[in-house]
Amino acid sequence: MWPASPAALIAIQHELSTASPPPWRRGSGQPEIGGCIVCFPRGQAGPGSGGDRAWAAAAVLRGGRLIAEATVAGEARAPYIPGLLALREGPMLDAAVSALASPPDVLLVDATGRDHPRRAGLAVQLGAVLGLATVGVTHRPLLAAGAWPEDRDGASAPLLLGSEPVGAWLRTHRATRPLAVHPGWRTNIDTAVEIVLAAVSGHRTPEPLRRARTHARTARARDEAAHG
DNA sequence: GCGACAG
DNA sequence: ATCTTGTCGC
């Protein structure tokens, strides 16, 4: 499910674009919300290349408390190419989430969903591979566009691809620019926004993603101190 | 042809 | 993604 070539990935993306899995429904009680992220060596700007060292981490919180965490080290399999992010980061994110003692109810991913040339961004694909409901969270859209919402906590505004709503700008913290929220696997725009708001606590970035990023960077610092 | 372009 | 500097807030 993690192809090595652009052609193979594009074929999978075409299949995912027409998939219609049953909608995820939040159960009773506090949902376990996970986040996963991959980071790369300090000092290496640009799209990178296959073989780049990489660290990935996943964190799961419930009611603001960390209940699971996993970190893995490995290598990226390709450079970053817009529309083909899964080629570079998919396997690492899969490994980090799979290393968790138990999976979350829903997973936040640093990637788009239907805001993608083939309507199948990495947030969609990772959810399909793992069998987990996912929500994409990015700093900016890939192709979609929309006016920002007012500067008020929780305010949102549509992100459109042509005339089709594919996500939403979401104000997670006043006085900071909004995040782009993307429905991924088994989620829609409304539930995606709900989940992100439920995962935010005092910062712009949802807590599970912040924790995952910290863990990944800690692993990077340890390895870069040990080697070069 | 040129620029834009999740991470 | 990563880098940099300055600035604001707890």
Short mmCIF file of C-alpha atoms (C1' of nucleotides) in Angstrom, two decimals:
data_model
loop_
_atom_site.label_atom_id
_atom_site.label_comp_id
_atom_site.label_asym_id
_atom_site.label_seq_id
_atom_site.Cartn_x
_atom_site.Cartn_y
_atom_site.Cartn_z
CA MET A 1 0.00 0.00 0.00
CA TRP A 2 3.08 2.28 0.03
CA PRO A 3 4.26 2.32 -3.56
CA ALA A 4 7.78 3.32 -4.52
CA SER A 5 7.07 4.98 -7.84
CA PRO A 6 5.03 8.06 -8.76
CA ALA A 7 3.01 6.05 -11.29
CA ALA A 8 2.07 3.43 -8.72
CA LEU A 9 1.11 6.06 -6.14
CA ILE A 10 -0.98 7.96 -8.65
CA ALA A 11 -2.88 4.77 -9.49
CA ILE A 12 -3.66 4.25 -5.79
CA GLN A 13 -4.73 7.87 -5.45
CA HIS A 14 -7.20 7.43 -8.30
CA GLU A 15 -8.69 4.42 -6.49
CA LEU A 16 -8.88 6.25 -3.16
CA SER A 17 -10.61 9.23 -4.74
CA THR A 18 -13.72 7.13 -5.39
CA ALA A 19 -13.67 5.17 -2.11
CA SER A 20 -16.65 5.84 0.19
CA PRO A 21 -15.97 4.21 3.56
CA PRO A 22 -18.66 4.43 6.27
CA PRO A 23 -18.55 7.75 8.18
CA TRP A 24 -16.74 7.67 11.50
CA ARG A 25 -18.90 8.49 14.50
CA ARG A 26 -17.60 9.76 17.79
CA GLY A 27 -18.54 7.45 20.66
CA SER A 28 -19.45 8.45 24.18
CA GLY A 29 -16.81 9.81 26.51
CA GLN A 30 -13.50 11.47 25.70
CA PRO A 31 -12.17 10.46 22.29
CA GLU A 32 -8.59 9.28 22.04
CA ILE A 33 -7.06 11.66 19.52
CA GLY A 34 -3.73 10.87 17.94
CA GLY A 35 -1.30 12.93 15.93
CA CYS A 36 1.66 11.89 13.80
CA ILE A 37 4.53 13.78 12.26
CA VAL A 38 7.86 13.24 10.54
CA CYS A 39 10.90 15.51 10.79
CA PHE A 40 14.14 15.66 8.83
CA PRO A 41 17.77 16.54 9.65
CA ARG A 42 18.50 20.09 10.68
CA GLY A 43 20.17 22.10 7.97
CA GLN A 44 18.59 20.25 5.06
CA ALA A 45 16.20 22.66 3.40
CA GLY A 46 14.35 22.05 0.15
CA PRO A 47 12.58 18.97 -1.18
CA GLY A 48 15.29 16.55 -0.06
CA SER A 49 15.80 13.16 -1.68
CA GLY A 50 15.31 9.45 -1.16
CA GLY A 51 17.55 8.09 1.58
CA ASP A 52 17.21 11.20 3.75
CA ARG A 53 17.33 10.32 7.42
CA ALA A 54 13.92 10.83 9.01
CA TRP A 55 12.26 10.54 12.42
CA ALA A 56 8.56 9.97 12.90
CA ALA A 57 6.47 10.05 16.05
CA ALA A 58 2.87 9.47 17.03
CA ALA A 59 1.18 10.63 20.22
CA VAL A 60 -2.28 9.88 21.59
CA LEU A 61 -4.12 12.10 24.09
CA ARG A 62 -7.39 11.68 25.92
CA GLY A 63 -8.83 14.64 27.73
CA GLY A 64 -5.54 16.49 27.25
CA ARG A 65 -3.49 13.69 28.84
CA LEU A 66 -0.83 11.72 26.97
CA ILE A 67 -1.78 8.05 26.98
CA ALA A 68 0.50 6.61 24.29
CA GLU A 69 3.55 7.58 22.27
CA ALA A 70 5.86 5.96 19.77
CA THR A 71 8.91 7.15 17.85
CA VAL A 72 10.71 5.51 14.95
CA ALA A 73 13.81 6.38 12.94
CA GLY A 74 14.32 5.50 9.31
CA GLU A 75 14.77 6.94 5.85
CA ALA A 76 12.58 8.87 3.47
CA ARG A 77 12.03 6.99 0.23
CA ALA A 78 11.72 9.97 -2.11
CA PRO A 79 12.03 13.74 -2.31
CA TYR A 80 9.06 15.90 -1.49
CA ILE A 81 6.97 16.51 -4.59
CA PRO A 82 3.64 18.35 -4.27
CA GLY A 83 0.86 15.81 -4.77
CA LEU A 84 3.18 12.89 -4.02
CA LEU A 85 3.89 13.45 -0.33
CA ALA A 86 2.99 9.84 0.46
CA LEU A 87 6.05 8.72 -1.46
CA ARG A 88 8.29 10.56 1.01
CA GLU A 89 6.47 10.31 4.32
CA GLY A 90 3.82 7.58 4.12
CA PRO A 91 5.88 4.61 5.30
CA MET A 92 7.41 6.53 8.22
CA LEU A 93 4.05 7.77 9.49
CA ASP A 94 2.59 4.29 9.11
CA ALA A 95 5.47 2.85 11.16
CA ALA A 96 5.11 5.39 13.96
CA VAL A 97 1.34 4.93 14.35
CA SER A 98 1.65 1.15 14.05
CA ALA A 99 4.21 1.20 16.88
CA LEU A 100 1.64 2.61 19.33
CA ALA A 101 0.55 0.21 22.08
CA SER A 102 -3.04 0.90 21.02
CA PRO A 103 -4.44 2.97 18.15
CA PRO A 104 -6.38 6.22 18.71
CA ASP A 105 -10.03 6.73 17.81
CA VAL A 106 -9.07 9.35 15.28
CA LEU A 107 -5.71 10.48 13.90
CA LEU A 108 -4.47 13.94 12.95
CA VAL A 109 -2.07 14.02 10.00
CA ASP A 110 0.16 16.81 8.69
CA ALA A 111 -1.27 16.63 5.17
CA THR A 112 -4.28 17.46 3.04
CA GLY A 113 -7.19 15.22 2.19
CA ARG A 114 -9.37 16.01 -0.79
CA ASP A 115 -7.44 19.22 -1.39
CA HIS A 116 -5.23 17.38 -3.84
CA PRO A 117 -4.83 16.99 -7.64
CA ARG A 118 -6.55 13.58 -7.45
CA ARG A 119 -8.65 14.23 -4.34
CA ALA A 120 -6.55 11.78 -2.37
CA GLY A 121 -3.97 13.49 -0.17
CA LEU A 122 -1.87 11.66 2.40
CA ALA A 123 -4.43 12.16 5.18
CA VAL A 124 -6.88 10.07 3.16
CA GLN A 125 -4.35 7.41 2.22
CA LEU A 126 -2.84 6.97 5.69
CA GLY A 127 -6.30 6.45 7.15
CA ALA A 128 -7.14 3.87 4.50
CA VAL A 129 -3.89 2.00 5.09
CA LEU A 130 -4.19 2.00 8.87
CA GLY A 131 -7.96 1.56 8.99
CA LEU A 132 -8.27 4.69 11.12
CA ALA A 133 -10.43 7.79 10.88
CA THR A 134 -8.16 10.69 9.97
CA VAL A 135 -8.18 14.48 9.78
CA GLY A 136 -5.61 16.51 7.87
CA VAL A 137 -4.10 19.66 9.41
CA THR A 138 -1.83 21.93 7.37
CA HIS A 139 -0.50 25.48 7.47
CA ARG A 140 -1.95 26.19 4.05
CA PRO A 141 -3.99 24.52 1.31
CA LEU A 142 -2.39 22.65 -1.58
CA LEU A 143 -4.84 23.70 -4.30
CA ALA A 144 -7.93 24.94 -2.50
CA ALA A 145 -8.68 28.56 -1.66
CA GLY A 146 -10.97 30.57 0.56
CA ALA A 147 -11.17 33.76 2.59
CA TRP A 148 -9.98 33.62 6.19
CA PRO A 149 -12.58 33.56 8.97
CA GLU A 150 -12.86 36.34 11.51
CA ASP A 151 -10.21 36.45 14.25
CA ARG A 152 -12.18 34.58 16.88
CA ASP A 153 -11.47 31.19 18.49
CA GLY A 154 -13.34 28.47 16.64
CA ALA A 155 -14.30 30.57 13.62
CA SER A 156 -14.12 28.70 10.32
CA ALA A 157 -14.53 29.40 6.63
CA PRO A 158 -14.81 27.11 3.59
CA LEU A 159 -11.84 25.99 1.53
CA LEU A 160 -13.00 25.45 -2.03
CA LEU A 161 -11.55 23.55 -4.96
CA GLY A 162 -13.47 25.19 -7.74
CA SER A 163 -16.98 25.16 -6.31
CA GLU A 164 -16.46 22.05 -4.19
CA PRO A 165 -15.85 22.44 -0.43
CA VAL A 166 -12.84 20.27 0.44
CA GLY A 167 -11.88 21.63 3.83
CA ALA A 168 -12.00 24.65 6.08
CA TRP A 169 -9.84 27.41 7.47
CA LEU A 170 -10.11 27.14 11.24
CA ARG A 171 -9.15 29.73 13.83
CA THR A 172 -7.65 27.58 16.60
CA HIS A 173 -6.07 30.48 18.46
CA ARG A 174 -6.85 34.16 18.16
CA ALA A 175 -4.21 36.51 16.78
CA THR A 176 -2.60 33.69 14.78
CA ARG A 177 -3.28 32.67 11.22
CA PRO A 178 -5.90 29.96 10.80
CA LEU A 179 -5.06 26.32 10.13
CA ALA A 180 -6.30 24.46 7.09
CA VAL A 181 -8.40 21.48 8.22
CA HIS A 182 -9.06 18.61 5.83
CA PRO A 183 -11.48 15.70 6.11
CA GLY A 184 -9.46 12.53 5.63
CA TRP A 185 -10.53 8.89 5.91
CA ARG A 186 -14.14 8.43 7.17
CA THR A 187 -14.49 12.08 8.21
CA ASN A 188 -16.33 15.06 6.75
CA ILE A 189 -15.67 18.78 7.07
CA ASP A 190 -17.87 19.25 10.13
CA THR A 191 -16.43 16.35 12.10
CA ALA A 192 -12.90 17.30 11.04
CA VAL A 193 -13.38 20.77 12.51
CA GLU A 194 -14.94 19.30 15.67
CA ILE A 195 -12.03 16.94 16.19
CA VAL A 196 -9.41 19.63 15.72
CA LEU A 197 -11.16 21.95 18.15
CA ALA A 198 -11.41 19.10 20.67
CA ALA A 199 -7.65 18.55 20.33
CA VAL A 200 -6.59 22.19 20.74
CA SER A 201 -5.50 23.56 24.10
CA GLY A 202 -4.02 27.01 24.20
CA HIS A 203 -1.88 26.77 21.10
CA ARG A 204 -2.48 27.13 17.38
CA THR A 205 -1.41 23.56 16.67
CA PRO A 206 -3.54 20.71 18.08
CA GLU A 207 -1.88 19.08 21.09
CA PRO A 208 -1.41 15.57 19.62
CA LEU A 209 0.57 17.04 16.71
CA ARG A 210 2.62 19.24 19.05
CA ARG A 211 3.50 16.28 21.23
CA ALA A 212 4.36 14.09 18.26
CA ARG A 213 6.59 16.83 16.83
CA THR A 214 8.41 17.23 20.16
CA HIS A 215 9.05 13.50 20.40
CA ALA A 216 10.29 13.27 16.83
CA ARG A 217 12.66 16.21 17.30
CA THR A 218 13.94 14.79 20.57
CA ALA A 219 14.80 11.55 18.80
CA ARG A 220 16.51 13.57 16.06
CA ALA A 221 18.57 15.51 18.60
CA ARG A 222 19.69 12.29 20.30
CA ASP A 223 20.72 10.68 17.02
CA GLU A 224 22.41 13.77 15.63
CA ALA A 225 24.41 14.10 18.84
CA ALA A 226 25.48 10.46 18.60
CA HIS A 227 26.39 10.63 14.92
CA GLY A 228 26.58 13.62 12.55
"C1'" DG B 1 7.05 29.17 -21.38
"C1'" DC B 2 6.58 30.62 -16.35
"C1'" DG B 3 5.27 30.32 -11.69
"C1'" DA B 4 3.01 27.76 -7.95
"C1'" DC B 5 3.29 23.84 -5.14
"C1'" DA B 6 0.74 19.58 1.67
"C1'" DG B 7 5.77 18.34 4.01
"C1'" DA C 1 10.46 20.32 5.82
"C1'" DT C 2 14.39 23.81 8.00
"C1'" DC C 3 16.58 28.48 9.00
"C1'" DT C 4 16.55 33.41 11.29
"C1'" DT C 5 15.53 37.53 14.02
"C1'" DG C 6 12.69 39.98 16.71
"C1'" DT C 7 8.59 40.44 19.59
"C1'" DC C 8 4.92 39.45 22.75
"C1'" DG C 9 3.05 37.02 26.70
"C1'" DC C 10 2.93 33.88 30.85
#
